Amino acid sequence: QVQLVESGGGSVQAGGSLRLSCATSGYTSSNAAMAWFRQAPGKEREGVAAISTGSGSTFYGDSVKGRFTISQDNAKTTLYLQMNSLKPEDTAMYYCAASTYYVSVWLILKAYKYNYWGQGTQVTVSS
């Protein structure tokens, strides 16, 4: 059974940084994808960043390019999201997601392509 547990959320002032972590257990897919999504109240879930577990290629949503970085540890058991230059509009619940099958790069930031999700961690950015 795949389990994903996020941590690292919190409150920060605009311009600050946070690093989110997602600890995985039972996840061994080597040619699939992992990603971070976020959802603010009243808004749809948005793909923030994704990584191909096969090639290691990374992908970002337009709103976070140049500010956020997705990565994995060498053992590929923990997923990270380094968030810099945070803005109030980054305020949301952040979710870690994992797919156990191949995901096309064209769909890698689509929530419906992921079949396992964490419980989420809240990020609040104040102005």
Coordinates of N, CA and C in Angstrom, one line a residue:
Q1 N 0.8 -1.2 0.0 CA 0.0 0.0 0.0 C 0.9 1.2 0.0
V2 N 0.6 2.1 -1.0 CA 1.4 3.4 -1.1 C 0.9 4.4 0.0
Q3 N 1.8 5.0 0.7 CA 1.4 6.1 1.6 C 2.3 7.3 1.4
L4 N 1.7 8.4 1.4 CA 2.4 9.7 1.2 C 2.1 10.6 2.4
V5 N 3.2 11.1 3.0 CA 3.0 12.0 4.2 C 3.7 13.3 4.0
E6 N 3.0 14.4 3.9 CA 3.6 15.7 3.7 C 4.0 16.4 5.0
S7 N 5.0 17.2 5.0 CA 5.3 18.0 6.1 C 6.0 19.3 5.6
G8 N 6.2 20.2 6.5 CA 7.0 21.4 6.2 C 6.2 22.7 5.9
G9 N 4.8 22.6 5.9 CA 4.0 23.7 5.7 C 4.1 24.7 6.9
G10 N 3.5 25.9 6.7 CA 3.5 26.8 7.8 C 3.2 28.2 7.3
S11 N 3.4 29.2 8.1 CA 3.1 30.6 7.8 C 4.4 31.3 7.6
V12 N 4.5 32.2 6.6 CA 5.7 32.9 6.2 C 5.2 34.2 5.6
Q13 N 6.1 35.2 5.7 CA 5.8 36.5 5.1 C 6.2 36.4 3.6
A14 N 5.6 37.3 2.8 CA 5.9 37.4 1.4 C 7.4 37.6 1.2
G15 N 8.0 36.9 0.2 CA 9.4 37.0 -0.1 C 10.2 35.9 0.6
G16 N 9.5 35.2 1.6 CA 10.2 34.2 2.3 C 10.2 32.8 1.6
S17 N 10.8 31.8 2.3 CA 10.9 30.5 1.7 C 10.4 29.4 2.6
L18 N 10.0 28.3 2.1 CA 9.6 27.1 2.8 C 10.1 25.9 2.0
R19 N 10.3 24.8 2.7 CA 10.6 23.5 1.9 C 9.6 22.5 2.4
L20 N 8.8 22.0 1.5 CA 7.9 20.9 1.8 C 8.6 19.6 1.5
S21 N 8.2 18.6 2.4 CA 8.7 17.2 2.2 C 7.5 16.3 2.1
C22 N 7.7 15.2 1.3 CA 6.7 14.2 1.2 C 7.4 12.8 1.4
A23 N 7.2 12.2 2.5 CA 7.8 10.9 2.8 C 6.9 9.8 2.2
T24 N 7.5 8.9 1.4 CA 6.8 7.8 0.8 C 7.1 6.5 1.4
S25 N 6.1 5.6 1.4 CA 6.3 4.2 1.8 C 5.5 3.4 0.8
G26 N 6.1 2.3 0.4 CA 5.4 1.4 -0.5 C 5.4 1.8 -1.9
Y27 N 6.1 2.9 -2.3 CA 6.1 3.4 -3.7 C 7.4 3.1 -4.3
T28 N 7.3 2.3 -5.4 CA 8.5 1.8 -6.1 C 8.5 2.0 -7.6
S29 N 7.5 2.8 -8.1 CA 7.4 2.9 -9.5 C 8.6 3.7 -10.1
S30 N 9.3 3.1 -11.0 CA 10.5 3.7 -11.6 C 10.2 4.4 -12.9
N31 N 9.1 4.3 -13.5 CA 8.8 4.9 -14.8 C 7.4 5.6 -14.7
A32 N 7.3 6.4 -13.7 CA 6.0 7.0 -13.4 C 6.2 8.5 -13.1
A33 N 5.5 9.1 -12.2 CA 5.6 10.5 -11.9 C 5.2 10.8 -10.4
M34 N 5.8 11.8 -9.9 CA 5.3 12.3 -8.6 C 5.2 13.8 -8.8
A35 N 4.3 14.4 -8.0 CA 4.1 15.8 -8.2 C 3.6 16.5 -6.9
W36 N 3.6 17.8 -7.0 CA 3.0 18.6 -6.0 C 1.8 19.4 -6.6
F37 N 0.7 19.4 -5.9 CA -0.5 20.2 -6.3 C -0.8 21.1 -5.1
R38 N -1.6 22.1 -5.5 CA -2.1 23.0 -4.4 C -3.6 23.3 -4.7
Q39 N -4.3 23.6 -3.6 CA -5.7 24.0 -3.8 C -6.0 25.1 -2.7
A40 N -6.5 26.2 -3.2 CA -6.9 27.3 -2.4 C -8.4 27.2 -2.2
P41 N -9.0 27.8 -1.2 CA -10.4 27.7 -1.0 C -11.2 28.3 -2.2
G42 N -12.1 27.5 -2.7 CA -12.9 28.0 -3.8 C -12.3 27.9 -5.1
K43 N -11.1 27.3 -5.2 CA -10.4 27.2 -6.5 C -10.2 25.7 -6.8
E44 N -9.9 25.4 -8.1 CA -9.6 24.1 -8.5 C -8.2 23.7 -8.1
R45 N -8.0 22.4 -7.9 CA -6.6 21.9 -7.6 C -5.7 22.2 -8.8
E46 N -4.5 22.8 -8.5 CA -3.6 23.2 -9.5 C -2.3 22.5 -9.4
G47 N -1.8 22.0 -10.6 CA -0.5 21.4 -10.6 C 0.6 22.4 -10.5
V48 N 1.5 22.2 -9.5 CA 2.6 23.1 -9.2 C 3.9 22.6 -9.8
A49 N 4.2 21.4 -9.5 CA 5.5 20.9 -10.1 C 5.4 19.4 -10.1
A50 N 6.2 18.8 -11.0 CA 6.2 17.3 -11.2 C 7.5 16.8 -11.6
I51 N 7.8 15.6 -11.3 CA 9.1 15.0 -11.7 C 8.8 13.6 -12.2
S52 N 9.5 13.3 -13.3 CA 9.4 11.9 -13.9 C 10.3 11.0 -13.1
T53 N 9.8 10.0 -12.5 CA 10.6 9.1 -11.7 C 11.6 8.3 -12.5
G54 N 11.3 8.2 -13.8 CA 12.2 7.5 -14.7 C 13.4 8.3 -15.2
S55 N 13.1 9.5 -15.8 CA 14.2 10.3 -16.3 C 14.7 11.4 -15.4
G56 N 13.9 11.7 -14.4 CA 14.2 12.8 -13.4 C 13.9 14.1 -14.0
S57 N 13.3 14.2 -15.1 CA 12.9 15.5 -15.7 C 11.9 16.2 -14.8
T58 N 11.9 17.5 -14.8 CA 11.0 18.3 -13.9 C 10.2 19.2 -14.7
F59 N 9.0 19.5 -14.2 CA 8.0 20.3 -14.9 C 7.4 21.2 -13.9
Y60 N 7.0 22.4 -14.3 CA 6.5 23.4 -13.4 C 5.3 24.1 -14.0
G61 N 4.4 24.5 -13.1 CA 3.3 25.4 -13.5 C 3.8 26.8 -13.8
D62 N 3.2 27.5 -14.7 CA 3.6 28.8 -15.1 C 3.7 29.8 -13.9
S63 N 2.9 29.6 -12.9 CA 2.8 30.6 -11.8 C 4.0 30.4 -10.8
V64 N 4.7 29.3 -10.9 CA 5.8 29.1 -10.0 C 7.2 28.9 -10.6
K65 N 7.2 29.0 -11.9 CA 8.5 28.8 -12.6 C 9.5 29.8 -12.1
G66 N 10.7 29.3 -11.9 CA 11.8 30.2 -11.4 C 11.8 30.5 -9.9
R67 N 10.7 30.1 -9.2 CA 10.6 30.3 -7.8 C 10.6 28.9 -7.0
F68 N 10.0 27.9 -7.6 CA 9.9 26.6 -6.9 C 10.8 25.6 -7.6
T69 N 11.3 24.6 -6.8 CA 12.1 23.6 -7.3 C 11.6 22.2 -6.7
I70 N 11.3 21.3 -7.5 CA 11.0 19.9 -7.1 C 12.2 19.0 -7.2
S71 N 12.3 18.1 -6.2 CA 13.5 17.2 -6.2 C 13.1 16.0 -5.4
Q72 N 14.0 15.0 -5.5 CA 13.9 13.8 -4.7 C 15.2 13.5 -4.1
D73 N 15.2 12.8 -3.0 CA 16.5 12.3 -2.4 C 17.0 11.2 -3.2
N74 N 18.3 10.8 -2.9 CA 18.9 9.8 -3.7 C 18.2 8.4 -3.7
A75 N 17.6 8.2 -2.5 CA 16.9 6.9 -2.4 C 15.6 6.9 -3.0
K76 N 15.1 8.1 -3.4 CA 13.8 8.3 -4.1 C 12.7 7.9 -3.1
T77 N 12.9 8.1 -1.8 CA 11.8 7.9 -0.9 C 11.2 9.1 -0.3
T78 N 11.8 10.3 -0.7 CA 11.3 11.6 -0.2 C 11.2 12.5 -1.4
L79 N 10.1 13.2 -1.5 CA 9.9 14.2 -2.5 C 10.0 15.6 -1.8
Y80 N 10.6 16.5 -2.4 CA 10.7 17.9 -1.9 C 10.1 18.9 -2.8
L81 N 9.7 20.0 -2.2 CA 9.4 21.2 -3.0 C 10.0 22.4 -2.2
Q82 N 11.0 23.0 -2.8 CA 11.6 24.2 -2.3 C 10.9 25.4 -2.9
M83 N 10.4 26.2 -2.0 CA 9.6 27.3 -2.5 C 10.2 28.6 -2.0
N84 N 10.7 29.4 -3.0 CA 11.3 30.7 -2.7 C 10.5 31.8 -3.2
S85 N 10.8 33.0 -2.7 CA 10.1 34.2 -3.2 C 8.6 34.1 -3.1
L86 N 8.1 33.6 -2.0 CA 6.7 33.3 -1.8 C 5.9 34.5 -1.9
K87 N 4.7 34.3 -2.5 CA 3.7 35.4 -2.6 C 2.4 35.1 -1.9
P88 N 1.6 36.0 -1.5 CA 0.3 35.7 -0.9 C -0.5 34.8 -1.7
E89 N -0.4 34.9 -3.0 CA -1.2 34.0 -3.9 C -0.8 32.6 -3.9
D90 N 0.4 32.3 -3.3 CA 0.8 30.9 -3.1 C 0.1 30.2 -1.9
T91 N -0.7 31.0 -1.2 CA -1.4 30.4 0.0 C -2.4 29.3 -0.5
A92 N -2.2 28.1 0.1 CA -3.1 27.0 -0.3 C -2.7 25.8 0.5
M93 N -3.5 24.8 0.4 CA -3.2 23.4 0.9 C -2.3 22.8 -0.2
Y94 N -1.2 22.3 0.2 CA -0.3 21.6 -0.8 C -0.3 20.1 -0.6
Y95 N -0.5 19.4 -1.7 CA -0.6 18.0 -1.7 C 0.5 17.3 -2.5
C96 N 1.0 16.2 -2.0 CA 1.9 15.4 -2.7 C 1.1 14.3 -3.4
A97 N 1.5 13.9 -4.6 CA 0.8 12.9 -5.4 C 1.8 12.0 -6.1
A98 N 1.3 10.8 -6.3 CA 2.2 9.8 -6.9 C 1.3 9.0 -7.9
S99 N 1.9 8.7 -9.0 CA 1.3 7.8 -10.0 C 2.1 6.5 -10.1
T100 N 1.4 5.4 -10.2 CA 2.0 4.1 -10.3 C 2.1 3.6 -11.8
Y101 N 1.8 4.5 -12.7 CA 1.9 4.1 -14.1 C 2.5 5.3 -14.9
Y102 N 2.9 5.1 -16.1 CA 3.5 6.1 -16.9 C 2.6 7.3 -17.2
V103 N 3.1 8.5 -17.1 CA 2.3 9.7 -17.3 C 3.0 10.5 -18.4
S104 N 2.3 10.8 -19.5 CA 2.8 11.7 -20.5 C 3.2 13.0 -20.0
V105 N 4.3 13.6 -20.6 CA 4.7 14.9 -20.1 C 3.6 16.0 -20.4
W106 N 2.8 15.7 -21.3 CA 1.7 16.7 -21.6 C 0.6 16.7 -20.6
L107 N 0.6 15.6 -19.7 CA -0.5 15.5 -18.7 C 0.1 15.4 -17.3
I108 N 1.4 15.7 -17.2 CA 2.1 15.4 -15.9 C 1.6 16.4 -14.8
L109 N 1.0 17.5 -15.1 CA 0.5 18.4 -14.1 C -1.0 18.3 -14.0
K110 N -1.6 17.2 -14.5 CA -3.0 17.0 -14.4 C -3.3 16.1 -13.2
A111 N -4.2 16.5 -12.3 CA -4.5 15.8 -11.1 C -5.0 14.4 -11.3
Y112 N -5.8 14.2 -12.3 CA -6.5 12.9 -12.6 C -5.5 11.9 -13.0
K113 N -4.3 12.2 -13.3 CA -3.3 11.2 -13.7 C -2.6 10.5 -12.5
Y114 N -2.9 11.0 -11.3 CA -2.3 10.5 -10.1 C -3.3 9.7 -9.2
N115 N -2.8 8.5 -8.8 CA -3.7 7.6 -8.1 C -3.4 7.5 -6.6
Y116 N -2.4 8.2 -6.1 CA -2.2 8.2 -4.6 C -1.9 9.7 -4.2
W117 N -2.5 10.0 -3.1 CA -2.4 11.4 -2.6 C -2.1 11.4 -1.1
G118 N -1.3 12.4 -0.7 CA -1.1 12.7 0.8 C -2.3 13.5 1.3
Q119 N -2.2 13.8 2.6 CA -3.3 14.4 3.3 C -3.2 16.0 3.2
G120 N -2.1 16.5 2.7 CA -1.9 17.9 2.5 C -1.2 18.6 3.7
T121 N -0.6 19.7 3.4 CA 0.1 20.6 4.4 C -0.2 22.0 4.0
Q122 N -0.6 22.8 4.9 CA -1.1 24.2 4.7 C 0.1 25.1 4.6
V123 N 0.1 26.0 3.5 CA 1.1 27.0 3.4 C 0.3 28.4 3.4
T124 N 0.7 29.3 4.2 CA 0.0 30.6 4.3 C 1.1 31.6 4.2
V125 N 0.9 32.5 3.2 CA 1.9 33.6 2.9 C 1.2 34.9 3.2
S126 N 1.7 35.7 4.1 CA 1.1 37.0 4.4 C 1.9 38.1 3.8
S127 N 1.2 39.2 3.4 CA 1.8 40.3 2.8 C 2.4 41.3 3.7

